[in-house]
């Protein structure tokens, strides 16, 4: 049989990471801004004050610029499982495809259909009807995130499916287990709330820009305060749910948590320090330049003071017997596929739980065929496979730390901003306003590093403990990968240039320009004539 | 027939409906994209054309997303294999599909002539190329694709991408799909525009309808000279695994055998030709509403014809016919199919009702003068 080309696997991973990270630059803003738009419009509908309609329409315009690329680059993700992860899709598609299809039916359709009415329907719908549409867009985008994260959780914590030797894949067997996967629940709240943090920082930062320039004062101050309050609540929630996720990883993905904490050897509670800084060395399996805070690690991870946390060296040793058993499972499975002999099936069943580790050993088997491993070679294959169970520790360790340090920064910025804004001293705190402005991209950066922590930490698996990443990729040639990577690089660079150009253009223009409904007789609906900019905008159009 | 086999059949029918919906709704928007530079001679007219599909293109595009999602969930092996063996065209399709949302949202947000002209080209490419690839994919599948499976279930490609890129029959199918989309896009423009866009759209819609009918007829003759695949023994309730368990023979004209066995099935392609011609007459008579529904009928009969010819094949393998993907060996598990069926039964009626409501809210003619002054428009 054809051998796996590691270069193609690496290029496929690189392409997926590139396109997923790119997609996720736009998603957090969509998730959060929809709810902020709904909140602004609610105030407008309840009070009837024009300024809140202007806010909803202005931020809605920026939302639209962002939303388009979010939707467009999401299509890439749906395609890539088939175009680049063929074996994964065949092996896991029965289960993984279902939440994705439900996402399309329940959420994406709703979000996409109503977003058209949200932009075009201002003058065709009554105020409450338009408000309902805005809420449906917000609900749709957040439900969409829910189902995507249900799918993602099934890769990290495969529950609700079992392997079937007759179809050679994971067979879906419990929709309840898939939906109520604890990882899915925690991840959904953590990720969507991270989106609210991004949106709050975005609105707060741009409002700070107007306040610094002395423009659109009433508009900017209201937007700023709303965003600061939204931001502080969201940041607290994101940190809390992050802790819940860490706890789940500790229970279900010990390799990920050990890599996150750079824990090469089993911890010694209660003194074991939490490493604030270290340079993990994957090749030598040790850390350089450790700076830690004593007594913090054990309660942080295990939520107790005396539970030792298993280190990576020990996890490798524990994996040895599983690898040997997995090789038995896979050899039996291959023989069963050829002869359908019940004895082979019985042997497979005896070692079934370790099948994934057998796949992992394929790379080190002669000719990538586990049935060809002789008794004499067995020990050496198992020993070579052991270190493969660990993710890249340097990447996992640092992406986690960047995310955590950034979230503490957001907490400080939002708390201070909320306080200063509520005490009406914003204009005197120019340094804080500048910090808000420069912090706009940081929550998105933190979200990206969150994704890297979760997915790089899941390695070497696509389906945790079931299917290794190197086996999941499509059997393409390197030429195909160069072709698609070049195309993505060209297209995505053009997109980001166009999006930043428009974002800066419309943010600079501010709410005076084109934030109103269709021009014509209804223009005079502006009730709040005291708001200078609403008059100015009626005149300018 | 056992319940698993019935579930497989139901999902094959749903796949057919999704393909019809995709052709009609996405094809319509794509047709508008293709015709943009031809029906709109100046910026205001082009914006008018764009705003006719403006409130709906995003919802329509979900047919495409949903088609992909349904193949993934209900036919995971087909999804995994077809997307990978057609890598080069799938990536091109993807690039043009992701260009469209951005083009809609960004085109009219800056005033520079170059900016707008570039996005107009993006509309032309992202309207024509996907529809061409959509049709060409059916053509390639009808001819058989070179692939086989290893013991783990991994596919291996047995032919160069050039063989499906430069394939005359597939090119014919691609052109037919473009012709149908030009027809449907033209009809949509007629529905909601005034002169001069209305008259231009009418001319292009008529050309699209006639071209589609001609290409469909040529394809029908051509297919009798192509190799078709027959399943000689297979158990419809078999575990969904293409590696083994079925036998396939290949013979020239084999795709017509379902029609020979049940002559009543000839009605489907005949009705297809009739729809394309009758639709053209309705466009000529300036009856766009009727022409729109007849256009949807053309798509239904075209997909129906291909489905009838290939039944029960989904993607035959030219190099290892016994491992061809069929309705019986490439679906999800019975549990997965049943689950998805329940979800679809709940949500499809809801989707259809709110989609129709959106069309109702946005009904009426789109006028160039309004578009230019409306700051929400594309």
Short mmCIF file of N, CA and C in Angstrom, two decimals, chain A residues 207-357:
data_model
loop_
_atom_site.label_atom_id
_atom_site.label_comp_id
_atom_site.label_asym_id
_atom_site.label_seq_id
_atom_site.Cartn_x
_atom_site.Cartn_y
_atom_site.Cartn_z
N UNK A 207 -14.73 53.84 20.01
CA UNK A 207 -15.34 54.96 20.73
C UNK A 207 -14.25 55.82 21.38
N UNK A 208 -13.22 55.16 21.94
CA UNK A 208 -12.11 55.90 22.55
C UNK A 208 -11.43 56.79 21.53
N UNK A 209 -11.32 56.29 20.30
CA UNK A 209 -10.71 57.06 19.21
C UNK A 209 -11.51 58.35 18.97
N UNK A 210 -12.85 58.24 18.97
CA UNK A 210 -13.68 59.44 18.76
C UNK A 210 -13.54 60.41 19.93
N UNK A 211 -13.51 59.86 21.15
CA UNK A 211 -13.42 60.73 22.32
C UNK A 211 -12.08 61.47 22.30
N UNK A 212 -11.01 60.75 21.93
CA UNK A 212 -9.69 61.37 21.85
C UNK A 212 -9.68 62.52 20.86
N UNK A 213 -10.44 62.34 19.75
CA UNK A 213 -10.46 63.38 18.73
C UNK A 213 -11.55 64.42 18.98
N UNK A 214 -12.33 64.21 20.04
CA UNK A 214 -13.41 65.15 20.34
C UNK A 214 -14.55 65.09 19.35
N UNK A 215 -14.75 63.93 18.67
CA UNK A 215 -15.84 63.80 17.70
C UNK A 215 -16.98 62.99 18.29
N UNK A 216 -18.17 63.18 17.75
CA UNK A 216 -19.34 62.36 18.06
C UNK A 216 -19.45 62.07 19.55
N UNK A 217 -19.33 63.11 20.38
CA UNK A 217 -19.13 62.87 21.82
C UNK A 217 -20.22 62.03 22.48
N UNK A 218 -21.48 62.45 22.28
CA UNK A 218 -22.57 61.75 22.97
C UNK A 218 -22.61 60.29 22.52
N UNK A 219 -22.47 60.11 21.22
CA UNK A 219 -22.50 58.78 20.63
C UNK A 219 -21.39 57.91 21.19
N UNK A 220 -20.17 58.46 21.18
CA UNK A 220 -19.00 57.68 21.61
C UNK A 220 -19.07 57.35 23.10
N UNK A 221 -19.50 58.31 23.91
CA UNK A 221 -19.53 58.07 25.36
C UNK A 221 -20.53 56.96 25.69
N UNK A 222 -21.71 56.99 25.00
CA UNK A 222 -22.70 55.95 25.26
C UNK A 222 -22.19 54.58 24.82
N UNK A 223 -21.60 54.55 23.63
CA UNK A 223 -21.08 53.27 23.12
C UNK A 223 -19.98 52.75 24.04
N UNK A 224 -19.11 53.67 24.49
CA UNK A 224 -17.98 53.29 25.34
C UNK A 224 -18.48 52.63 26.63
N UNK A 225 -19.47 53.27 27.25
CA UNK A 225 -19.93 52.76 28.54
C UNK A 225 -20.59 51.38 28.38
N UNK A 226 -21.42 51.28 27.35
CA UNK A 226 -22.09 50.01 27.09
C UNK A 226 -21.05 48.89 26.89
N UNK A 227 -20.01 49.22 26.10
CA UNK A 227 -18.99 48.22 25.78
C UNK A 227 -18.18 47.85 27.01
N UNK A 228 -17.86 48.83 27.84
CA UNK A 228 -17.05 48.55 29.03
C UNK A 228 -17.78 47.60 29.97
N UNK A 229 -19.09 47.86 30.15
CA UNK A 229 -19.86 46.99 31.06
C UNK A 229 -20.01 45.59 30.47
N UNK A 230 -20.31 45.54 29.16
CA UNK A 230 -20.42 44.26 28.46
C UNK A 230 -19.09 43.51 28.57
N UNK A 231 -18.00 44.25 28.44
CA UNK A 231 -16.65 43.66 28.44
C UNK A 231 -16.27 43.08 29.79
N UNK A 232 -16.57 43.80 30.86
CA UNK A 232 -16.12 43.31 32.18
C UNK A 232 -16.86 42.01 32.53
N UNK A 233 -18.17 41.97 32.24
CA UNK A 233 -18.94 40.75 32.53
C UNK A 233 -18.39 39.59 31.70
N UNK A 234 -18.15 39.85 30.42
CA UNK A 234 -17.67 38.79 29.53
C UNK A 234 -16.30 38.28 29.94
N UNK A 235 -15.41 39.20 30.35
CA UNK A 235 -14.06 38.75 30.72
C UNK A 235 -14.11 37.84 31.95
N UNK A 236 -14.93 38.21 32.92
CA UNK A 236 -15.06 37.34 34.11
C UNK A 236 -15.58 35.96 33.68
N UNK A 237 -16.57 35.95 32.79
CA UNK A 237 -17.13 34.67 32.34
C UNK A 237 -16.10 33.85 31.58
N UNK A 238 -15.31 34.51 30.74
CA UNK A 238 -14.35 33.78 29.90
C UNK A 238 -13.30 33.13 30.80
N UNK A 239 -12.88 33.81 31.85
CA UNK A 239 -11.86 33.25 32.74
C UNK A 239 -12.45 32.07 33.54
N UNK A 240 -13.68 32.24 34.03
CA UNK A 240 -14.32 31.17 34.80
C UNK A 240 -14.46 29.91 33.97
N UNK A 241 -14.97 30.07 32.72
CA UNK A 241 -15.17 28.89 31.88
C UNK A 241 -13.84 28.30 31.43
N UNK A 242 -12.82 29.14 31.34
CA UNK A 242 -11.49 28.63 31.01
C UNK A 242 -11.03 27.66 32.08
N UNK A 243 -11.33 27.99 33.33
CA UNK A 243 -10.97 27.12 34.44
C UNK A 243 -11.73 25.80 34.35
N UNK A 244 -13.02 25.86 33.98
CA UNK A 244 -13.81 24.63 33.82
C UNK A 244 -13.19 23.74 32.75
N UNK A 245 -12.78 24.37 31.64
CA UNK A 245 -12.17 23.60 30.55
C UNK A 245 -10.87 22.95 30.99
N UNK A 246 -10.07 23.69 31.75
CA UNK A 246 -8.81 23.15 32.24
C UNK A 246 -9.04 21.90 33.09
N UNK A 247 -10.08 21.99 33.90
CA UNK A 247 -10.45 20.86 34.76
C UNK A 247 -10.83 19.64 33.92
N UNK A 248 -11.61 19.88 32.82
CA UNK A 248 -12.01 18.77 31.93
C UNK A 248 -10.79 18.15 31.26
N UNK A 249 -9.87 19.02 30.82
CA UNK A 249 -8.65 18.50 30.19
C UNK A 249 -7.87 17.65 31.17
N UNK A 250 -7.84 18.11 32.45
CA UNK A 250 -7.12 17.37 33.48
C UNK A 250 -7.69 15.96 33.62
N UNK A 251 -9.03 15.85 33.49
CA UNK A 251 -9.66 14.53 33.64
C UNK A 251 -9.57 13.68 32.39
N UNK A 252 -9.68 14.32 31.20
CA UNK A 252 -9.81 13.53 29.98
C UNK A 252 -8.62 13.60 29.03
N UNK A 253 -7.84 14.66 29.09
CA UNK A 253 -6.69 14.78 28.19
C UNK A 253 -5.44 15.11 29.00
N UNK A 254 -4.95 14.14 29.79
CA UNK A 254 -3.81 14.44 30.67
C UNK A 254 -2.57 14.91 29.91
N UNK A 255 -2.41 14.45 28.66
CA UNK A 255 -1.23 14.89 27.91
C UNK A 255 -1.31 16.38 27.61
N UNK A 256 -2.55 16.84 27.30
CA UNK A 256 -2.71 18.27 26.99
C UNK A 256 -2.40 19.12 28.21
N UNK A 257 -2.94 18.73 29.38
CA UNK A 257 -2.77 19.56 30.56
C UNK A 257 -1.30 19.55 31.00
N UNK A 258 -0.62 18.39 30.87
CA UNK A 258 0.79 18.33 31.25
C UNK A 258 1.62 19.21 30.32
N UNK A 259 1.26 19.23 29.03
CA UNK A 259 2.00 20.07 28.09
C UNK A 259 1.74 21.55 28.35
N UNK A 260 0.47 21.88 28.65
CA UNK A 260 0.12 23.28 28.96
C UNK A 260 0.96 23.78 30.12
N UNK A 261 1.13 22.92 31.14
CA UNK A 261 1.86 23.35 32.33
C UNK A 261 3.35 23.05 32.26
N UNK A 262 3.81 22.50 31.14
CA UNK A 262 5.24 22.19 31.01
C UNK A 262 5.72 21.22 32.08
N UNK A 263 4.86 20.26 32.41
CA UNK A 263 5.12 19.35 33.51
C UNK A 263 5.74 18.05 32.99
N UNK A 264 7.08 17.98 32.97
CA UNK A 264 7.74 16.80 32.42
C UNK A 264 7.67 15.63 33.39
N UNK A 265 7.66 15.94 34.72
CA UNK A 265 7.61 14.87 35.71
C UNK A 265 6.44 15.09 36.66
N UNK A 266 5.88 14.00 37.16
CA UNK A 266 4.70 14.09 38.03
C UNK A 266 4.93 15.08 39.17
N UNK A 267 3.92 15.90 39.44
CA UNK A 267 4.07 17.02 40.36
C UNK A 267 4.16 16.54 41.81
N UNK A 268 4.78 17.39 42.64
CA UNK A 268 4.89 17.08 44.07
C UNK A 268 4.07 18.10 44.84
N UNK A 269 2.80 17.76 45.14
CA UNK A 269 1.98 18.70 45.87
C UNK A 269 2.43 18.77 47.32
N UNK A 270 2.17 19.85 48.02
CA UNK A 270 1.46 21.04 47.51
C UNK A 270 2.41 22.10 46.97
N UNK A 271 3.76 21.89 47.08
CA UNK A 271 4.69 22.97 46.76
C UNK A 271 4.74 23.30 45.27
N UNK A 272 4.51 22.30 44.41
CA UNK A 272 4.74 22.41 42.96
C UNK A 272 4.37 23.80 42.40
N UNK A 273 5.34 24.50 41.81
CA UNK A 273 5.04 25.86 41.33
C UNK A 273 4.27 25.85 40.01
N UNK A 274 3.52 26.92 39.76
CA UNK A 274 2.91 27.15 38.44
C UNK A 274 3.91 27.98 37.66
N UNK A 275 4.31 27.50 36.48
CA UNK A 275 5.37 28.15 35.73
C UNK A 275 4.81 29.37 34.99
N UNK A 276 5.27 30.56 35.39
CA UNK A 276 4.87 31.77 34.67
C UNK A 276 5.76 31.94 33.44
N UNK A 277 6.97 31.41 33.53
CA UNK A 277 7.89 31.48 32.41
C UNK A 277 8.73 30.21 32.38
N UNK A 278 9.00 29.71 31.17
CA UNK A 278 9.93 28.59 30.99
C UNK A 278 10.14 28.43 29.50
N UNK A 279 11.23 27.81 29.13
CA UNK A 279 11.45 27.50 27.72
C UNK A 279 11.46 25.98 27.57
N UNK A 280 10.30 25.36 27.30
CA UNK A 280 10.26 23.91 27.19
C UNK A 280 11.07 23.44 25.97
N UNK A 281 11.85 22.39 26.18
CA UNK A 281 12.70 21.83 25.12
C UNK A 281 12.15 20.45 24.78
N UNK A 282 11.43 20.37 23.66
CA UNK A 282 10.76 19.12 23.30
C UNK A 282 11.74 17.98 23.04
N UNK A 283 12.89 18.30 22.45
CA UNK A 283 13.83 17.24 22.08
C UNK A 283 14.44 16.60 23.32
N UNK A 284 14.82 17.43 24.31
CA UNK A 284 15.48 16.88 25.50
C UNK A 284 14.50 16.62 26.63
N UNK A 285 13.24 16.93 26.41
CA UNK A 285 12.19 16.70 27.42
C UNK A 285 12.52 17.34 28.76
N UNK A 286 12.85 18.65 28.72
CA UNK A 286 13.07 19.39 29.97
C UNK A 286 12.80 20.87 29.71
N UNK A 287 12.70 21.67 30.80
CA UNK A 287 12.49 23.10 30.66
C UNK A 287 13.77 23.86 30.96
N UNK A 288 13.98 24.99 30.28
CA UNK A 288 15.07 25.89 30.65
C UNK A 288 14.46 27.14 31.27
N UNK A 289 15.23 27.81 32.12
CA UNK A 289 14.87 29.11 32.68
C UNK A 289 13.48 29.15 33.31
N UNK A 290 13.20 28.22 34.20
CA UNK A 290 11.87 28.20 34.83
C UNK A 290 11.71 29.32 35.85
N UNK A 291 10.58 30.03 35.79
CA UNK A 291 10.21 30.96 36.85
C UNK A 291 8.80 30.59 37.27
N UNK A 292 8.63 30.14 38.50
CA UNK A 292 7.32 29.65 38.91
C UNK A 292 6.80 30.30 40.17
N UNK A 293 5.50 30.15 40.39
CA UNK A 293 4.87 30.64 41.62
C UNK A 293 4.52 29.41 42.46
N UNK A 294 5.20 29.22 43.59
CA UNK A 294 4.99 27.98 44.37
C UNK A 294 3.56 27.85 44.88
N UNK A 295 3.16 26.62 45.11
CA UNK A 295 1.86 26.26 45.71
C UNK A 295 0.65 26.55 44.81
N UNK A 296 0.84 27.01 43.58
CA UNK A 296 -0.30 27.41 42.77
C UNK A 296 -0.79 26.28 41.86
N UNK A 297 0.13 25.47 41.32
CA UNK A 297 -0.25 24.52 40.28
C UNK A 297 -1.33 23.53 40.71
N UNK A 298 -1.14 22.89 41.87
CA UNK A 298 -2.05 21.82 42.27
C UNK A 298 -3.49 22.31 42.44
N UNK A 299 -3.71 23.38 43.25
CA UNK A 299 -5.11 23.84 43.35
C UNK A 299 -5.65 24.35 42.02
N UNK A 300 -4.81 24.95 41.19
CA UNK A 300 -5.28 25.50 39.93
C UNK A 300 -5.79 24.40 39.00
N UNK A 301 -5.04 23.32 38.88
CA UNK A 301 -5.38 22.27 37.92
C UNK A 301 -6.32 21.24 38.54
N UNK A 302 -5.94 20.73 39.74
CA UNK A 302 -6.68 19.60 40.31
C UNK A 302 -7.77 20.05 41.27
N UNK A 303 -7.84 21.35 41.55
CA UNK A 303 -8.81 21.90 42.51
C UNK A 303 -8.69 21.19 43.87
N UNK A 304 -7.46 20.82 44.25
CA UNK A 304 -7.21 20.26 45.59
C UNK A 304 -5.77 20.57 45.95
N UNK A 305 -5.34 20.25 47.19
CA UNK A 305 -3.98 20.59 47.59
C UNK A 305 -3.04 19.40 47.62
N UNK A 306 -3.59 18.20 47.47
CA UNK A 306 -2.69 17.05 47.68
C UNK A 306 -2.70 16.04 46.53
N UNK A 307 -3.35 16.36 45.38
CA UNK A 307 -3.38 15.39 44.28
C UNK A 307 -2.18 15.60 43.36
N UNK A 308 -1.35 14.59 43.17
CA UNK A 308 -0.25 14.76 42.21
C UNK A 308 -0.78 14.77 40.77
N UNK A 309 -0.19 15.61 39.92
CA UNK A 309 -0.58 15.65 38.51
C UNK A 309 0.47 14.90 37.71
N UNK A 310 0.01 13.93 36.89
CA UNK A 310 0.95 13.05 36.19
C UNK A 310 1.74 13.84 35.15
N UNK A 311 3.06 13.64 35.16
CA UNK A 311 3.94 14.35 34.23
C UNK A 311 4.05 13.62 32.90
N UNK A 312 4.67 14.29 31.93
CA UNK A 312 4.71 13.73 30.58
C UNK A 312 5.58 12.48 30.48
N UNK A 313 6.70 12.45 31.22
CA UNK A 313 7.55 11.26 31.17
C UNK A 313 6.78 10.03 31.65
N UNK A 314 6.02 10.22 32.74
CA UNK A 314 5.24 9.11 33.29
C UNK A 314 4.11 8.73 32.32
N UNK A 315 3.50 9.71 31.68
CA UNK A 315 2.43 9.40 30.72
C UNK A 315 2.96 8.57 29.56
N UNK A 316 4.19 8.88 29.12
CA UNK A 316 4.82 8.09 28.05
C UNK A 316 4.98 6.64 28.48
N UNK A 317 5.49 6.47 29.72
CA UNK A 317 5.70 5.10 30.21
C UNK A 317 4.37 4.34 30.29
N UNK A 318 3.32 5.05 30.78
CA UNK A 318 2.01 4.40 30.89
C UNK A 318 1.46 4.00 29.53
N UNK A 319 1.86 4.73 28.47
CA UNK A 319 1.31 4.46 27.15
C UNK A 319 1.87 3.17 26.55
N UNK A 320 3.06 2.75 27.00
CA UNK A 320 3.72 1.58 26.43
C UNK A 320 2.82 0.37 26.26
N UNK A 321 2.19 -0.12 27.34
CA UNK A 321 1.33 -1.31 27.21
C UNK A 321 0.15 -1.06 26.25
N UNK A 322 -0.36 0.17 26.23
CA UNK A 322 -1.47 0.46 25.33
C UNK A 322 -1.02 0.37 23.88
N UNK A 323 0.21 0.80 23.61
CA UNK A 323 0.71 0.73 22.24
C UNK A 323 0.85 -0.73 21.81
N UNK A 324 1.43 -1.55 22.69
CA UNK A 324 1.59 -2.98 22.37
C UNK A 324 0.23 -3.62 22.12
N UNK A 325 -0.75 -3.29 22.97
CA UNK A 325 -2.09 -3.85 22.82
C UNK A 325 -2.76 -3.32 21.54
N UNK A 326 -2.51 -2.05 21.24
CA UNK A 326 -3.08 -1.45 20.03
C UNK A 326 -2.57 -2.12 18.76
N UNK A 327 -1.30 -2.50 18.79
CA UNK A 327 -0.73 -3.19 17.63
C UNK A 327 -1.45 -4.53 17.43
N UNK A 328 -1.75 -5.21 18.56
CA UNK A 328 -2.52 -6.46 18.48
C UNK A 328 -3.89 -6.21 17.85
N UNK A 329 -4.55 -5.14 18.31
CA UNK A 329 -5.89 -4.83 17.83
C UNK A 329 -5.87 -4.58 16.32
N UNK A 330 -4.90 -3.78 15.89
CA UNK A 330 -4.87 -3.38 14.48
C UNK A 330 -4.51 -4.55 13.58
N UNK A 331 -3.56 -5.41 14.05
CA UNK A 331 -3.19 -6.58 13.25
C UNK A 331 -4.39 -7.50 13.08
N UNK A 332 -5.12 -7.70 14.18
CA UNK A 332 -6.31 -8.56 14.12
C UNK A 332 -7.34 -7.96 13.19
N UNK A 333 -7.51 -6.65 13.23
CA UNK A 333 -8.48 -5.97 12.40
C UNK A 333 -8.15 -6.15 10.92
N UNK A 334 -6.87 -6.04 10.60
CA UNK A 334 -6.48 -6.18 9.20
C UNK A 334 -6.75 -7.59 8.70
N UNK A 335 -6.42 -8.58 9.53
CA UNK A 335 -6.67 -9.98 9.14
C UNK A 335 -8.17 -10.22 9.01
N UNK A 336 -8.95 -9.62 9.92
CA UNK A 336 -10.41 -9.78 9.88
C UNK A 336 -10.97 -9.22 8.58
N UNK A 337 -10.44 -8.08 8.15
CA UNK A 337 -10.89 -7.46 6.90
C UNK A 337 -10.67 -8.35 5.70
N UNK A 338 -9.61 -9.17 5.75
CA UNK A 338 -9.31 -10.03 4.60
C UNK A 338 -10.09 -11.35 4.65
N UNK A 339 -10.22 -11.94 5.85
CA UNK A 339 -10.82 -13.28 5.89
C UNK A 339 -12.12 -13.40 6.66
N UNK A 340 -12.53 -12.34 7.36
CA UNK A 340 -13.73 -12.36 8.20
C UNK A 340 -13.77 -13.57 9.13
N UNK A 341 -12.61 -13.88 9.73
CA UNK A 341 -12.48 -15.01 10.64
C UNK A 341 -12.91 -14.56 12.05
N UNK A 342 -13.88 -15.26 12.67
CA UNK A 342 -14.35 -14.85 14.01
C UNK A 342 -13.23 -14.81 15.05
N UNK A 343 -12.19 -15.64 14.89
CA UNK A 343 -11.08 -15.63 15.85
C UNK A 343 -10.36 -14.29 15.82
N UNK A 344 -10.19 -13.74 14.60
CA UNK A 344 -9.55 -12.42 14.48
C UNK A 344 -10.42 -11.34 15.12
N UNK A 345 -11.74 -11.47 14.91
CA UNK A 345 -12.65 -10.50 15.49
C UNK A 345 -12.55 -10.54 17.02
N UNK A 346 -12.47 -11.76 17.56
CA UNK A 346 -12.37 -11.91 19.02
C UNK A 346 -11.09 -11.26 19.53
N UNK A 347 -9.99 -11.45 18.79
CA UNK A 347 -8.73 -10.84 19.22
C UNK A 347 -8.82 -9.32 19.14
N UNK A 348 -9.48 -8.84 18.08
CA UNK A 348 -9.65 -7.39 17.95
C UNK A 348 -10.44 -6.85 19.14
N UNK A 349 -11.56 -7.54 19.45
CA UNK A 349 -12.41 -7.06 20.55
C UNK A 349 -11.63 -6.99 21.86
N UNK A 350 -10.72 -7.95 22.08
CA UNK A 350 -9.97 -7.99 23.33
C UNK A 350 -9.06 -6.76 23.47
N UNK A 351 -8.62 -6.20 22.34
CA UNK A 351 -7.68 -5.06 22.40
C UNK A 351 -8.28 -3.79 21.84
N UNK A 352 -9.60 -3.81 21.56
CA UNK A 352 -10.27 -2.73 20.84
C UNK A 352 -9.98 -1.33 21.41
N UNK A 353 -10.00 -1.24 22.76
CA UNK A 353 -9.88 0.09 23.38
C UNK A 353 -8.56 0.77 23.02
N UNK A 354 -7.55 0.01 22.67
CA UNK A 354 -6.23 0.58 22.39
C UNK A 354 -5.95 0.75 20.90
N UNK A 355 -6.98 0.53 20.05
CA UNK A 355 -6.75 0.54 18.60
C UNK A 355 -6.02 1.80 18.12
N UNK A 356 -6.39 2.96 18.69
CA UNK A 356 -5.77 4.22 18.27
C UNK A 356 -4.26 4.20 18.43
N UNK A 357 -3.79 3.57 19.53
CA UNK A 357 -2.35 3.51 19.76
C UNK A 357 -1.67 2.60 18.73
#
